[in-house]
């Protein structure tokens, strides 16, 4: 195992194949809240724990903010007019013109940003073939018409703008014909519920906001008894296969008034604002006004958190383990600093923590 975490523009390390979680933890006899959790604190150092220990680690008066976006069965097998097989991954409805994921899922025709991939045994592979103008048929009478690369004019693009037409409202149609997006690190197909958090209630994510997967009703009950307030928002995740150093594209989010008020209360009483997932950080920081306060906010965000930009309201973060080129690591460095982040990743590798959406988690605290 090679671990090289030098002070360079990007953390450099290798994730051994045996540390990739290829199935939900339940498949190996571990409950959702039984996955391992490395706690990393700028004041207290590193500690090994489990996700079920979160209520005892947080303090009374802390605020935990969750993302209630529900994962869509957003993968569809398709065939081009030339009889070529492709896999269509819906990412997000095309921003603009008043469109939101909710309106797109209620419609039978809408423009989407999609990824078109090459099927292969056990999953699919990226494809950079020029698909401009392609017409792709998908199950149940759906049709995908590829309009342009995304961004427009991009060379070697893996994302495309496409018009998706279905014989029924898209949300209902996907439930019948779509499957969860799955990459080659996951050994077999799992039902859509394996890709959803226990509290998801707003359909719209192409892929699961996976940091919250270990949080069960029992964990939430103990958080309440502990005096930890829980608030919710929504950010719909696009495809994550862009984790090759690319920044995230625009994603739709909603921070309701009650969550903005909960952040204000927590900061006033000296509690910490702890985000469950990088999506929550992105949404909260997108809703900060010029005075540094979170306001109710709805819309599209392309915010990228870096050390230079910094954080305004988020104090802590529960997250997964990210690939070395992932842009999310820049956010983690902004929160925890380079030294603690390096020590965390070195420790996770040395102690066999598991990567990806079915893996273990990382709690960063002041």
Coordinates of C-alpha atoms in Angstrom, one line a residue, residues 63-66 229-234 253-269 273 280 283-289 292-298 313:
X63 CA -27.3 21.3 15.2
X64 CA -27.1 18.4 12.7
X65 CA -28.3 19.3 9.2
X66 CA -29.4 16.5 6.8
X229 CA -31.3 19.5 17.1
X230 CA -31.9 18.1 13.6
X231 CA -32.8 20.3 10.6
X232 CA -33.3 19.4 6.9
X233 CA -32.7 20.8 3.5
X234 CA -32.5 19.4 -0.1
X253 CA -31.1 23.1 -3.7
X254 CA -33.6 24.4 -1.2
X255 CA -32.9 25.7 2.3
X256 CA -36.3 26.2 4.0
X257 CA -36.9 29.0 6.5
X258 CA -37.1 26.7 9.5
X259 CA -33.6 25.3 8.7
X260 CA -32.2 28.8 8.3
X261 CA -33.7 29.7 11.7
X262 CA -32.2 26.6 13.2
X263 CA -28.7 27.6 12.1
X264 CA -29.2 31.1 13.6
X265 CA -30.4 29.6 16.9
X266 CA -27.5 27.1 17.1
X267 CA -24.9 29.8 16.5
X268 CA -26.5 32.1 19.0
X269 CA -26.4 29.4 21.8
X273 CA -23.5 23.4 12.9
X280 CA -25.4 20.0 2.9
X283 CA -26.4 24.2 0.1
X284 CA -25.9 26.0 3.4
X285 CA -22.9 28.0 2.2
X286 CA -24.9 28.9 -1.0
X287 CA -27.6 30.4 1.2
X288 CA -25.3 32.7 3.2
X289 CA -26.1 36.4 2.9
X292 CA -22.8 35.8 7.0
X293 CA -26.2 34.5 8.0
X294 CA -28.1 31.6 6.4
X295 CA -31.3 32.7 4.7
X296 CA -34.1 30.7 3.2
X297 CA -33.0 30.0 -0.3
X298 CA -34.0 28.1 -3.4
X313 CA -21.5 28.8 8.9

